[in-house]
Amino acid sequence: MLSQESLQQIDREIAKYPPGKQQSAIISALRIAQQEKGWLPKEVIEFVAGYIGIPPIAAWEVASFYGMYDLAHIGRHKITVCTNLPCALSGGVHAAEYLKKKLGIDFNETTPDGMFTLKEGECMGACGDAPVLLHNNHRMCSFMTAEKIDQMLADLEKQ
Amino acid sequence: MSEHRLILAGLDGDRTWRLQDYVARGGYEAFRKIIAEKTPPDVIIAELKASDLRGRGGAGFPTGLKWSFMPRSFPGDKYLACNSDEGEPGTFKDRDILRYNPHTVIEGMLIGAYAMGCTRGYNYIHGEIFEVYLRFEEALDEARAAGLLGQNILGSDFSFELFAHHGFGAYICGEETALLESIEGKKGQPRFKPPFPASYGLYGKPTTVNNTETFASVPFIMKMGGKAFQGLGKPNNGGAKLFSVSGHVRKPGNYELELGTPFSELLSMAGGMRAGRKLKAVIPGGSSAPVVPADIMMDCTMDFDSIAKAGSMLGSGAVIVMDETTCMVRALERLSRFYHEESCGQCTPCREGTGWLYRVVHRIEVGIGRPEDLDLLRSVAGNISGRTVCALGDAAAGPVQSFVKHFADEFEYHIENKKCLVPPAVQDTGSQIYVSQSC
Amino acid sequence: MLDIEIDGKAVQVPEGSTVMDAATLAGITIPHFCYHKKLSIAASCRMCLVQVEKAPKPLPACATPVTNGMKVWTRSKVALQAQKGVMEFLLINHPLDCPVCDQGGECLLQDLAVGYGGAHARYQEEKRVFVNKNYGPLIASESSRCINCTRCVRFTAEIGGEMELGQAFRGDHAEIMTFLGRAVDSELSGNVIDLCPVGALTSKPFRYSARTWELSRRRSVSPHDSLGTNLIVQTKNDVVKRVLPLNNDQLNECWLADRDRFSYEALTGEQRLLQPMMRNGEDWHSESWQKVLPFVSSALRAVVSEQGGQALGALASPHSTIEELYLLQKLVRGLGSENVDFRLRRHDFRSDAVRAGVPWLGMTVVDVHDLDSILIIGSFLRKDAPLLAQKVRHSAMRHGLQVCTVGPNAEDWRMPMATRALVPPSEMVDTLAAVAAALAMKTGKALSETLEARAPTEISDDARAIAQSLADGEKAAVWLGNLAEQHPRAAELHLWAQEIARLSGASFGFVGEAANSVGGYLANAVPGDGGLDARSMIESPRHAYLLLGAEPDLDFADGVAAMEAMNRARLVVAISAFDSPALRQVADVLLPLAPFTETPGTFVNCIGDTQSFEASTHSRGDSRPGWKILRVLGNLLELPGFDQDHFESARDEALGDGGDFRARLNNAIGNVPVATPSEPRAGSLQRVADVPVYFADPLVRRAPSLQKTADAAQPVARMPSVTMAALGVQPSDRVRVTGTGGAVELQVVADENLAPGCVRIAAAHVSTVPLGPLHGELSVERL
């Protein structure tokens, strides 16, 4: 179900916790699985739960509780824009609107070519860098002016 | 008073975070001294108490006192957790500390573990700053390689294992018991207290949770002495502290100041108001803190007691600055949406009440508010606050209560006229700065 | 002790009490939803907020520890304001569908809304709607009614032993569900219906069939397993509509196994026998009691006068009442026969000659709580006795009870297990001997003289670990399960269990298969001098059989042999609540028996509690209470002592004056020699037969909703992969399995929780009856 590399990464996470407390690694393990699969189909969640040794519903609780897991198919690039108050005072909403217009999609939608999915995020702890957005959960992009957004999209399309 | 850099001192962005840089700045000296001199834990805690260091995460609880709660004689594992789950709108200091000076957090945790007899620690890092998590992992590797973490540290009989744990998009995990639940691999739903983490924490074992900045301050306190650190601030408000300034200022960013510095100085450090506009209101301690109108704020100094006197909280030191073009209804709507989104769903008043608050504020904002809505907001907020398992309920109710209290006229205008007192065209939402071809 | 004042009432409570505990003690009710005395504290509904002196805000009574001198107000302005505030929040998204909600009339939310709810809704937005879930055939879901108290979630994890339900998503999207919409499979699942304070989880079989206020309530006792679970049987228009638990802290607490809760559906099933039936060649016709009983009486007389009393055998279900069992044996003995037995699935009766008394659990159920170590021999405990297993689980999860097993099966019991010695049936005796030998070494005590020579020289690690656990435990117990009782060398297992208990200072006893596994002995429904036991009555067929509540194909140690013996008999009289093809095949007369809800009666459970109950409804159709049928038969046969005018007279006769039979409960046995030849042979392919929880007795096997659950799935041939490899079969292969009785075709399922060389095939199901005995050697060929 998951690659050897992902399993090794999960093993490394499990090793961080005391014996018998491997449930602690479920958040990382699901993140690693999502990184490999693009999103989290239920079979993958069940597999990860079995690998960690917890009931599948316990893994599902976690997967559905934390906002950065994707429980449905998304595009190759997920762009999450912060529109919370501090960001909104400094262009966050405009960045989101710009992205919507540019990609022709609304929040929680994916471009027809399956390249981009747009999400509205909550505070990322980087309000000083507004507008900020997150690419595929792992890369934070700061001071996203229209020009920088154009550049980013162009770079991602090339990938 | 002015900017007083301790944690941020001598940093040069991404270039000076490594162990060697930290050591060159005098890093790990405090910890090495403790190990070499076998400083008794009581002495460390006494020093901390003398510093008047208060928790930097938001609640401002005296750190020395917290450390003294750990049961010294408890047999078996005791845990230490660092709360880097920084997701309170307006707060972005821990990210900078972790990416630019991670070793000061590690050293602070080492000293804490030594003083409290903890065997294992976790730094819980906000899921959205994944690059910072990776950097912290690297810093941990450096520390392990240097014999600063692991078994028999620096040849002593002190052992401490420290790991990084990341969140994945849940503001509530910044609440310390939710954070512990999350480290245990569960949903981040806060626990009812008592029991407090010091007696029943991670995996049911005694645990102390401190904020990133709190730990980062510890090495400096040990080096300069508690009294000297205390002297940077004012009584009961020891030391220097990071303030994250965002919103309508020219230079948003983190500023490390002595506590007690006038707000006006902080504002000018942040470049003053954008476009020279007039200050309207400030949220002085992160989105959960009650909003303070400009005139009251201008009289405040930046410390726990002064801000509390002004009816708000210093909180995490996140200063959200709003100018005269800000529509307070719209601002509140955005905050209420946040708390609605981030309620964990565990306890009734927060699960049901945050959504209700948001829906009422939203309808006022979109021009379908009703005359009775302000009373309703006050009543619903009142029914949430003080009745929930954790502080998120209060955090959701606080902004509503303070916005409605200080800016009732704007809300009433919205309801009566179905439009904003501040025309949308005038509102400064940053378009002119960031997206020139704004929509 | 701590002093606390609640609403002006002074009470003393033990250290560690909560304000809720104190209020209960003071007789003060604090409104609550998530709090439940048997579950962990969530403190999340916030309905129990009360005012506490010096506290800046109201505190939840369920989670606030009492401190000395504390003053609490549960109905002050502060408390009421908080409670009313919470009630409003609970109601804003709760549907207004009380008129069509099954919970109506017994809904905590409805009840408390009367006291704490407002008359007008201030919430004008659309209410939240969730899609209903499918939790299987037993539990109906109305998700939008849920108030997220999470009692059901905590139940599955804490009492059921495995988290099956969870609260997914967050905030006001939080929603209770299973993973992937799976059914809740726990054999205790129905308890979430009782726990749900609102109508989010209701009983699927009961759905829309009555309003709760229309129901009459009768106390009763479960006729299924040996625990004697206390029931409230609810009826409407003289029909059982629902069964609920009656709290009994010594036994079932507030829980029910699904079997106890849902088996009532069979009472009104089509297979109920509602009239006396008589055979006429191959045809059957109904007959009146007035005609059928004289016929039975004279037919019995004829057999006895022509062939002698010993020609008659009586075989009774262990689920029968004391009164039925007592009058049955009295009738048989009155006719000059000692051939009577209720231990129908048993094979080895050697202990009868050497037992000191009536076998029982050997301890109370409550004491399981304090055990440190337990060895359970030959048992499917979780399914055989779900609530007894729950007691063991509770102690294992909360108090670190070490649970060890010896047997061919190691299926998931949903509790922490210490050691499971997984050995085929042929090696169980040796494994116990090894445990005893290891214990002797550890404790320095000598093995009994008679057993010393039989002790093995080699001791497995498992045996050593079990011995260690028992030796370490200050309080230990050894239990023999149903599989041990049905084992071909049951008497030797019994003997070694006794030895292990002696060496470790443990108590020992039997789980017991059925509601009257202890009571059957007390009623003397066992063979006397020269009498035949259940096995012998089949192996040496009788001319006439009296069958009470038992089905010849499904309730015997060897259904094939039982059918054959009865087929050859001159007369078979079956007293039965149900009709069945097998009964019609063997019987000459079918007498309709009133099941437990339609007759008064008594069960003596595994701990020796005598529990009598009255009928919950009248007998359906022409069925009659068994004790009355037997009494009239006794009268017609002109036997002395059949003049009981009430069931209690029969009970008192059976159990002796004052029912004080405690001194007779005794598990001790004298020596039993090694069985020769030893069967099954070591190294052979051996059958392991479980009696699945919903196949176990005539009532459950006809309960339609229970029959739709996973536990009632069609039998398969389970075997570990090493055995599959040896046989050259794969999972899902169809195979022909041949036992001494005959062959059946089954599907192969891999099951690593079985000892090598074992094939687990469920018993008590028509599809596996042809195999014959529950234990023994099998051959398997791939089709």
mmCIF file of N, CA, C and O in Angstrom, chain A residues 48-116:
data_model
loop_
_atom_site.group_PDB
_atom_site.id
_atom_site.type_symbol
_atom_site.label_atom_id
_atom_site.label_comp_id
_atom_site.label_asym_id
_atom_site.label_seq_id
_atom_site.Cartn_x
_atom_site.Cartn_y
_atom_site.Cartn_z
ATOM 1 N N VAL A 48 -2.607 2.424 7.331
ATOM 2 C CA VAL A 48 -1.724 3.108 8.280
ATOM 3 C C VAL A 48 -2.123 2.769 9.722
ATOM 4 O O VAL A 48 -1.272 2.510 10.577
ATOM 5 N N ALA A 49 -3.434 2.716 9.967
ATOM 6 C CA ALA A 49 -3.896 2.350 11.311
ATOM 7 C C ALA A 49 -3.389 0.962 11.683
ATOM 8 O O ALA A 49 -2.887 0.742 12.787
ATOM 9 N N GLY A 50 -3.505 0.038 10.735
ATOM 10 C CA GLY A 50 -3.030 -1.319 10.988
ATOM 11 C C GLY A 50 -1.527 -1.336 11.214
ATOM 12 O O GLY A 50 -1.019 -2.046 12.088
ATOM 13 N N TYR A 51 -0.805 -0.535 10.432
ATOM 14 C CA TYR A 51 0.659 -0.496 10.552
ATOM 15 C C TYR A 51 1.072 0.030 11.929
ATOM 16 O O TYR A 51 1.981 -0.466 12.556
ATOM 17 N N ILE A 52 0.328 1.049 12.377
ATOM 18 C CA ILE A 52 0.633 1.636 13.685
ATOM 19 C C ILE A 52 0.085 0.750 14.804
ATOM 20 O O ILE A 52 0.582 0.758 15.922
ATOM 21 N N GLY A 53 -0.978 0.006 14.488
ATOM 22 C CA GLY A 53 -1.569 -0.877 15.497
ATOM 23 C C GLY A 53 -2.663 -0.208 16.319
ATOM 24 O O GLY A 53 -2.754 -0.388 17.523
ATOM 25 N N ILE A 54 -3.504 0.585 15.657
ATOM 26 C CA ILE A 54 -4.638 1.211 16.351
ATOM 27 C C ILE A 54 -5.910 0.904 15.558
ATOM 28 O O ILE A 54 -5.837 0.603 14.372
ATOM 29 N N PRO A 55 -7.077 0.962 16.215
ATOM 30 C CA PRO A 55 -8.308 0.712 15.461
ATOM 31 C C PRO A 55 -8.463 1.745 14.340
ATOM 32 O O PRO A 55 -8.105 2.912 14.523
ATOM 33 N N PRO A 56 -8.978 1.333 13.188
ATOM 34 C CA PRO A 56 -9.095 2.274 12.067
ATOM 35 C C PRO A 56 -9.917 3.519 12.409
ATOM 36 O O PRO A 56 -9.609 4.609 11.933
ATOM 37 N N ILE A 57 -10.922 3.380 13.262
ATOM 38 C CA ILE A 57 -11.749 4.547 13.585
ATOM 39 C C ILE A 57 -10.919 5.573 14.357
ATOM 40 O O ILE A 57 -11.146 6.781 14.236
ATOM 41 N N ALA A 58 -9.923 5.130 15.114
ATOM 42 C CA ALA A 58 -9.058 6.076 15.834
ATOM 43 C C ALA A 58 -8.222 6.879 14.841
ATOM 44 O O ALA A 58 -7.993 8.082 15.015
ATOM 45 N N ALA A 59 -7.788 6.220 13.771
ATOM 46 C CA ALA A 59 -7.029 6.929 12.732
ATOM 47 C C ALA A 59 -7.953 7.870 11.955
ATOM 48 O O ALA A 59 -7.556 8.975 11.575
ATOM 49 N N TRP A 60 -9.178 7.427 11.747
ATOM 50 C CA TRP A 60 -10.147 8.256 11.023
ATOM 51 C C TRP A 60 -10.488 9.511 11.826
ATOM 52 O O TRP A 60 -10.643 10.603 11.272
ATOM 53 N N GLU A 61 -10.619 9.348 13.130
ATOM 54 C CA GLU A 61 -10.854 10.523 13.984
ATOM 55 C C GLU A 61 -9.760 11.561 13.764
ATOM 56 O O GLU A 61 -10.039 12.759 13.615
ATOM 57 N N VAL A 62 -8.519 11.092 13.752
ATOM 58 C CA VAL A 62 -7.390 12.005 13.585
ATOM 59 C C VAL A 62 -7.411 12.623 12.187
ATOM 60 O O VAL A 62 -7.293 13.839 12.018
ATOM 61 N N ALA A 63 -7.602 11.765 11.171
ATOM 62 C CA ALA A 63 -7.565 12.255 9.791
ATOM 63 C C ALA A 63 -8.653 13.294 9.533
ATOM 64 O O ALA A 63 -8.468 14.226 8.753
ATOM 65 N N SER A 64 -9.790 13.132 10.200
ATOM 66 C CA SER A 64 -10.892 14.062 9.946
ATOM 67 C C SER A 64 -10.851 15.289 10.849
ATOM 68 O O SER A 64 -11.557 16.257 10.612
ATOM 69 N N PHE A 65 -10.022 15.226 11.884
ATOM 70 C CA PHE A 65 -9.963 16.331 12.847
ATOM 71 C C PHE A 65 -8.963 17.402 12.419
ATOM 72 O O PHE A 65 -9.249 18.603 12.519
ATOM 73 N N TYR A 66 -7.813 16.962 11.951
ATOM 74 C CA TYR A 66 -6.765 17.919 11.611
ATOM 75 C C TYR A 66 -6.957 18.425 10.185
ATOM 76 O O TYR A 66 -7.145 17.637 9.258
ATOM 77 N N GLY A 67 -6.920 19.747 10.047
ATOM 78 C CA GLY A 67 -7.348 20.376 8.808
ATOM 79 C C GLY A 67 -6.485 20.143 7.587
ATOM 80 O O GLY A 67 -6.930 20.382 6.469
ATOM 81 N N MET A 68 -5.244 19.718 7.778
ATOM 82 C CA MET A 68 -4.352 19.631 6.620
ATOM 83 C C MET A 68 -4.394 18.281 5.898
ATOM 84 O O MET A 68 -3.708 18.083 4.905
ATOM 85 N N TYR A 69 -5.174 17.356 6.442
ATOM 86 C CA TYR A 69 -5.349 16.093 5.709
ATOM 87 C C TYR A 69 -6.407 16.298 4.637
ATOM 88 O O TYR A 69 -7.394 16.992 4.848
ATOM 89 N N ASP A 70 -6.183 15.680 3.491
ATOM 90 C CA ASP A 70 -7.161 15.753 2.413
ATOM 91 C C ASP A 70 -7.856 14.418 2.292
ATOM 92 O O ASP A 70 -7.231 13.411 1.979
ATOM 93 N N LEU A 71 -9.159 14.440 2.548
ATOM 94 C CA LEU A 71 -9.923 13.197 2.571
ATOM 95 C C LEU A 71 -10.613 12.946 1.239
ATOM 96 O O LEU A 71 -11.368 11.994 1.094
ATOM 97 N N ALA A 72 -10.362 13.826 0.304
ATOM 98 C CA ALA A 72 -10.895 13.624 -1.040
ATOM 99 C C ALA A 72 -9.785 13.964 -2.029
ATOM 100 O O ALA A 72 -8.825 14.656 -1.685
ATOM 101 N N HIS A 73 -9.952 13.467 -3.237
ATOM 102 C CA HIS A 73 -8.933 13.676 -4.256
ATOM 103 C C HIS A 73 -8.709 15.175 -4.494
ATOM 104 O O HIS A 73 -9.651 15.942 -4.552
ATOM 105 N N ILE A 74 -7.460 15.586 -4.599
ATOM 106 C CA ILE A 74 -7.163 16.994 -4.883
ATOM 107 C C ILE A 74 -6.174 17.070 -6.037
ATOM 108 O O ILE A 74 -5.664 16.046 -6.493
ATOM 109 N N GLY A 75 -5.927 18.294 -6.480
ATOM 110 C CA GLY A 75 -4.997 18.499 -7.582
ATOM 111 C C GLY A 75 -3.561 18.234 -7.154
ATOM 112 O O GLY A 75 -3.262 18.024 -5.986
ATOM 113 N N ARG A 76 -2.683 18.298 -8.152
ATOM 114 C CA ARG A 76 -1.265 18.016 -7.878
ATOM 115 C C ARG A 76 -0.687 19.051 -6.907
ATOM 116 O O ARG A 76 0.132 18.726 -6.074
ATOM 117 N N HIS A 77 -1.136 20.265 -7.057
ATOM 118 C CA HIS A 77 -0.636 21.321 -6.171
ATOM 119 C C HIS A 77 -1.786 21.887 -5.353
ATOM 120 O O HIS A 77 -2.734 22.434 -5.899
ATOM 121 N N LYS A 78 -1.660 21.736 -4.055
ATOM 122 C CA LYS A 78 -2.681 22.329 -3.181
ATOM 123 C C LYS A 78 -2.144 23.663 -2.673
ATOM 124 O O LYS A 78 -1.052 23.719 -2.117
ATOM 125 N N ILE A 79 -2.908 24.698 -2.916
ATOM 126 C CA ILE A 79 -2.497 26.019 -2.449
ATOM 127 C C ILE A 79 -3.479 26.486 -1.386
ATOM 128 O O ILE A 79 -4.682 26.591 -1.637
ATOM 129 N N THR A 80 -2.970 26.698 -0.212
ATOM 130 C CA THR A 80 -3.820 27.106 0.905
ATOM 131 C C THR A 80 -3.490 28.551 1.251
ATOM 132 O O THR A 80 -2.336 28.874 1.542
ATOM 133 N N VAL A 81 -4.485 29.403 1.181
ATOM 134 C CA VAL A 81 -4.258 30.826 1.426
ATOM 135 C C VAL A 81 -4.826 31.211 2.775
ATOM 136 O O VAL A 81 -5.955 30.855 3.106
ATOM 137 N N CYS A 82 -4.049 31.956 3.545
ATOM 138 C CA CYS A 82 -4.563 32.426 4.822
ATOM 139 C C CYS A 82 -5.346 33.713 4.607
ATOM 140 O O CYS A 82 -4.854 34.663 3.999
ATOM 141 N N THR A 83 -6.579 33.741 5.103
ATOM 142 C CA THR A 83 -7.427 34.940 4.975
ATOM 143 C C THR A 83 -7.853 35.437 6.355
ATOM 144 O O THR A 83 -8.831 36.166 6.477
ATOM 145 N N ASN A 84 -7.128 34.973 7.378
ATOM 146 C CA ASN A 84 -7.487 35.402 8.718
ATOM 147 C C ASN A 84 -7.217 36.889 8.913
ATOM 148 O O ASN A 84 -6.548 37.517 8.097
ATOM 149 N N LEU A 85 -7.725 37.448 10.013
ATOM 150 C CA LEU A 85 -7.743 38.902 10.167
ATOM 151 C C LEU A 85 -6.393 39.591 9.886
ATOM 152 O O LEU A 85 -6.355 40.496 9.056
ATOM 153 N N PRO A 86 -5.293 39.191 10.554
ATOM 154 C CA PRO A 86 -4.046 39.931 10.299
ATOM 155 C C PRO A 86 -3.654 39.872 8.831
ATOM 156 O O PRO A 86 -3.202 40.870 8.263
ATOM 157 N N CYS A 87 -3.837 38.711 8.201
ATOM 158 C CA CYS A 87 -3.520 38.595 6.782
ATOM 159 C C CYS A 87 -4.498 39.414 5.947
ATOM 160 O O CYS A 87 -4.113 40.066 4.974
ATOM 161 N N ALA A 88 -5.779 39.373 6.345
ATOM 162 C CA ALA A 88 -6.798 40.104 5.596
ATOM 163 C C ALA A 88 -6.517 41.605 5.604
ATOM 164 O O ALA A 88 -6.853 42.314 4.665
ATOM 165 N N LEU A 89 -5.889 42.098 6.674
ATOM 166 C CA LEU A 89 -5.575 43.525 6.748
ATOM 167 C C LEU A 89 -4.422 43.873 5.813
ATOM 168 O O LEU A 89 -4.164 45.030 5.537
ATOM 169 N N SER A 90 -3.726 42.821 5.380
ATOM 170 C CA SER A 90 -2.543 43.084 4.566
ATOM 171 C C SER A 90 -2.526 42.301 3.265
ATOM 172 O O SER A 90 -1.497 41.802 2.834
ATOM 173 N N GLY A 91 -3.680 42.137 2.657
ATOM 174 C CA GLY A 91 -3.714 41.611 1.296
ATOM 175 C C GLY A 91 -4.033 40.143 1.147
ATOM 176 O O GLY A 91 -4.059 39.625 0.029
ATOM 177 N N GLY A 92 -4.253 39.448 2.254
ATOM 178 C CA GLY A 92 -4.510 38.007 2.171
ATOM 179 C C GLY A 92 -5.723 37.663 1.321
ATOM 180 O O GLY A 92 -5.677 36.762 0.487
ATOM 181 N N VAL A 93 -6.798 38.414 1.543
ATOM 182 C CA VAL A 93 -8.018 38.141 0.784
ATOM 183 C C VAL A 93 -7.804 38.445 -0.696
ATOM 184 O O VAL A 93 -8.280 37.725 -1.578
ATOM 185 N N HIS A 94 -7.045 39.503 -0.957
ATOM 186 C CA HIS A 94 -6.785 39.850 -2.363
ATOM 187 C C HIS A 94 -5.967 38.784 -3.056
ATOM 188 O O HIS A 94 -6.205 38.452 -4.220
ATOM 189 N N ALA A 95 -4.992 38.244 -2.313
ATOM 190 C CA ALA A 95 -4.185 37.170 -2.890
ATOM 191 C C ALA A 95 -5.083 35.988 -3.240
ATOM 192 O O ALA A 95 -4.941 35.376 -4.299
ATOM 193 N N ALA A 96 -6.022 35.682 -2.329
ATOM 194 C CA ALA A 96 -6.932 34.566 -2.582
ATOM 195 C C ALA A 96 -7.803 34.857 -3.799
ATOM 196 O O ALA A 96 -7.976 34.004 -4.679
ATOM 197 N N GLU A 97 -8.334 36.098 -3.870
ATOM 198 C CA GLU A 97 -9.184 36.468 -5.001
ATOM 199 C C GLU A 97 -8.391 36.403 -6.309
ATOM 200 O O GLU A 97 -8.893 35.957 -7.340
ATOM 201 N N TYR A 98 -7.168 36.847 -6.229
ATOM 202 C CA TYR A 98 -6.306 36.835 -7.421
ATOM 203 C C TYR A 98 -6.104 35.402 -7.913
ATOM 204 O O TYR A 98 -6.207 35.107 -9.103
ATOM 205 N N LEU A 99 -5.840 34.515 -6.954
ATOM 206 C CA LEU A 99 -5.643 33.108 -7.299
ATOM 207 C C LEU A 99 -6.911 32.502 -7.895
ATOM 208 O O LEU A 99 -6.864 31.750 -8.871
ATOM 209 N N LYS A 100 -8.052 32.843 -7.310
ATOM 210 C CA LYS A 100 -9.321 32.306 -7.803
ATOM 211 C C LYS A 100 -9.524 32.702 -9.264
ATOM 212 O O LYS A 100 -9.898 31.892 -10.102
ATOM 213 N N LYS A 101 -9.263 33.986 -9.522
ATOM 214 C CA LYS A 101 -9.487 34.510 -10.863
ATOM 215 C C LYS A 101 -8.513 33.858 -11.843
ATOM 216 O O LYS A 101 -8.877 33.400 -12.909
ATOM 217 N N LYS A 102 -7.293 33.803 -11.384
ATOM 218 C CA LYS A 102 -6.215 33.298 -12.238
ATOM 219 C C LYS A 102 -6.441 31.811 -12.573
ATOM 220 O O LYS A 102 -6.205 31.371 -13.696
ATOM 221 N N LEU A 103 -6.873 31.038 -11.564
ATOM 222 C CA LEU A 103 -7.042 29.600 -11.779
ATOM 223 C C LEU A 103 -8.449 29.253 -12.250
ATOM 224 O O LEU A 103 -8.702 28.133 -12.684
ATOM 225 N N GLY A 104 -9.342 30.216 -12.134
ATOM 226 C CA GLY A 104 -10.724 29.972 -12.558
ATOM 227 C C GLY A 104 -11.469 29.019 -11.639
ATOM 228 O O GLY A 104 -12.391 28.318 -12.067
ATOM 229 N N ILE A 105 -11.066 28.963 -10.417
ATOM 230 C CA ILE A 105 -11.759 28.073 -9.463
ATOM 231 C C ILE A 105 -12.022 28.813 -8.150
ATOM 232 O O ILE A 105 -11.417 29.833 -7.877
ATOM 233 N N ASP A 106 -12.912 28.242 -7.383
ATOM 234 C CA ASP A 106 -13.207 28.798 -6.058
ATOM 235 C C ASP A 106 -12.472 27.957 -5.026
ATOM 236 O O ASP A 106 -11.807 26.974 -5.358
ATOM 237 N N PHE A 107 -12.602 28.349 -3.765
ATOM 238 C CA PHE A 107 -12.042 27.535 -2.697
ATOM 239 C C PHE A 107 -12.611 26.121 -2.771
ATOM 240 O O PHE A 107 -13.783 25.944 -3.127
ATOM 241 N N ASN A 108 -11.798 25.147 -2.388
ATOM 242 C CA ASN A 108 -12.196 23.728 -2.362
ATOM 243 C C ASN A 108 -12.522 23.183 -3.747
ATOM 244 O O ASN A 108 -13.221 22.208 -3.881
ATOM 245 N N GLU A 109 -11.993 23.858 -4.764
ATOM 246 C CA GLU A 109 -12.175 23.330 -6.114
ATOM 247 C C GLU A 109 -10.809 23.021 -6.732
ATOM 248 O O GLU A 109 -9.781 23.516 -6.274
ATOM 249 N N THR A 110 -10.853 22.210 -7.788
ATOM 250 C CA THR A 110 -9.624 21.815 -8.470
ATOM 251 C C THR A 110 -9.742 22.209 -9.931
ATOM 252 O O THR A 110 -10.826 22.102 -10.528
ATOM 253 N N THR A 111 -8.640 22.675 -10.505
ATOM 254 C CA THR A 111 -8.673 23.053 -11.918
ATOM 255 C C THR A 111 -8.957 21.811 -12.757
ATOM 256 O O THR A 111 -8.587 20.700 -12.363
ATOM 257 N N PRO A 112 -9.624 22.005 -13.907
ATOM 258 C CA PRO A 112 -10.018 20.841 -14.725
ATOM 259 C C PRO A 112 -8.825 19.962 -15.111
ATOM 260 O O PRO A 112 -8.972 18.764 -15.280
ATOM 261 N N ASP A 113 -7.641 20.554 -15.228
ATOM 262 C CA ASP A 113 -6.487 19.736 -15.612
ATOM 263 C C ASP A 113 -5.878 18.996 -14.414
ATOM 264 O O ASP A 113 -4.876 18.303 -14.548
ATOM 265 N N GLY A 114 -6.514 19.150 -13.256
ATOM 266 C CA GLY A 114 -6.035 18.416 -12.082
ATOM 267 C C GLY A 114 -4.741 18.959 -11.510
ATOM 268 O O GLY A 114 -4.083 18.294 -10.715
ATOM 269 N N MET A 115 -4.369 20.160 -11.904
ATOM 270 C CA MET A 115 -3.098 20.709 -11.445
ATOM 271 C C MET A 115 -3.223 21.391 -10.078
ATOM 272 O O MET A 115 -2.383 21.191 -9.211
ATOM 273 N N PHE A 116 -4.244 22.218 -9.919
ATOM 274 C CA PHE A 116 -4.306 23.064 -8.719
ATOM 275 C C PHE A 116 -5.603 22.883 -7.939
ATOM 276 O O PHE A 116 -6.683 22.767 -8.522
#
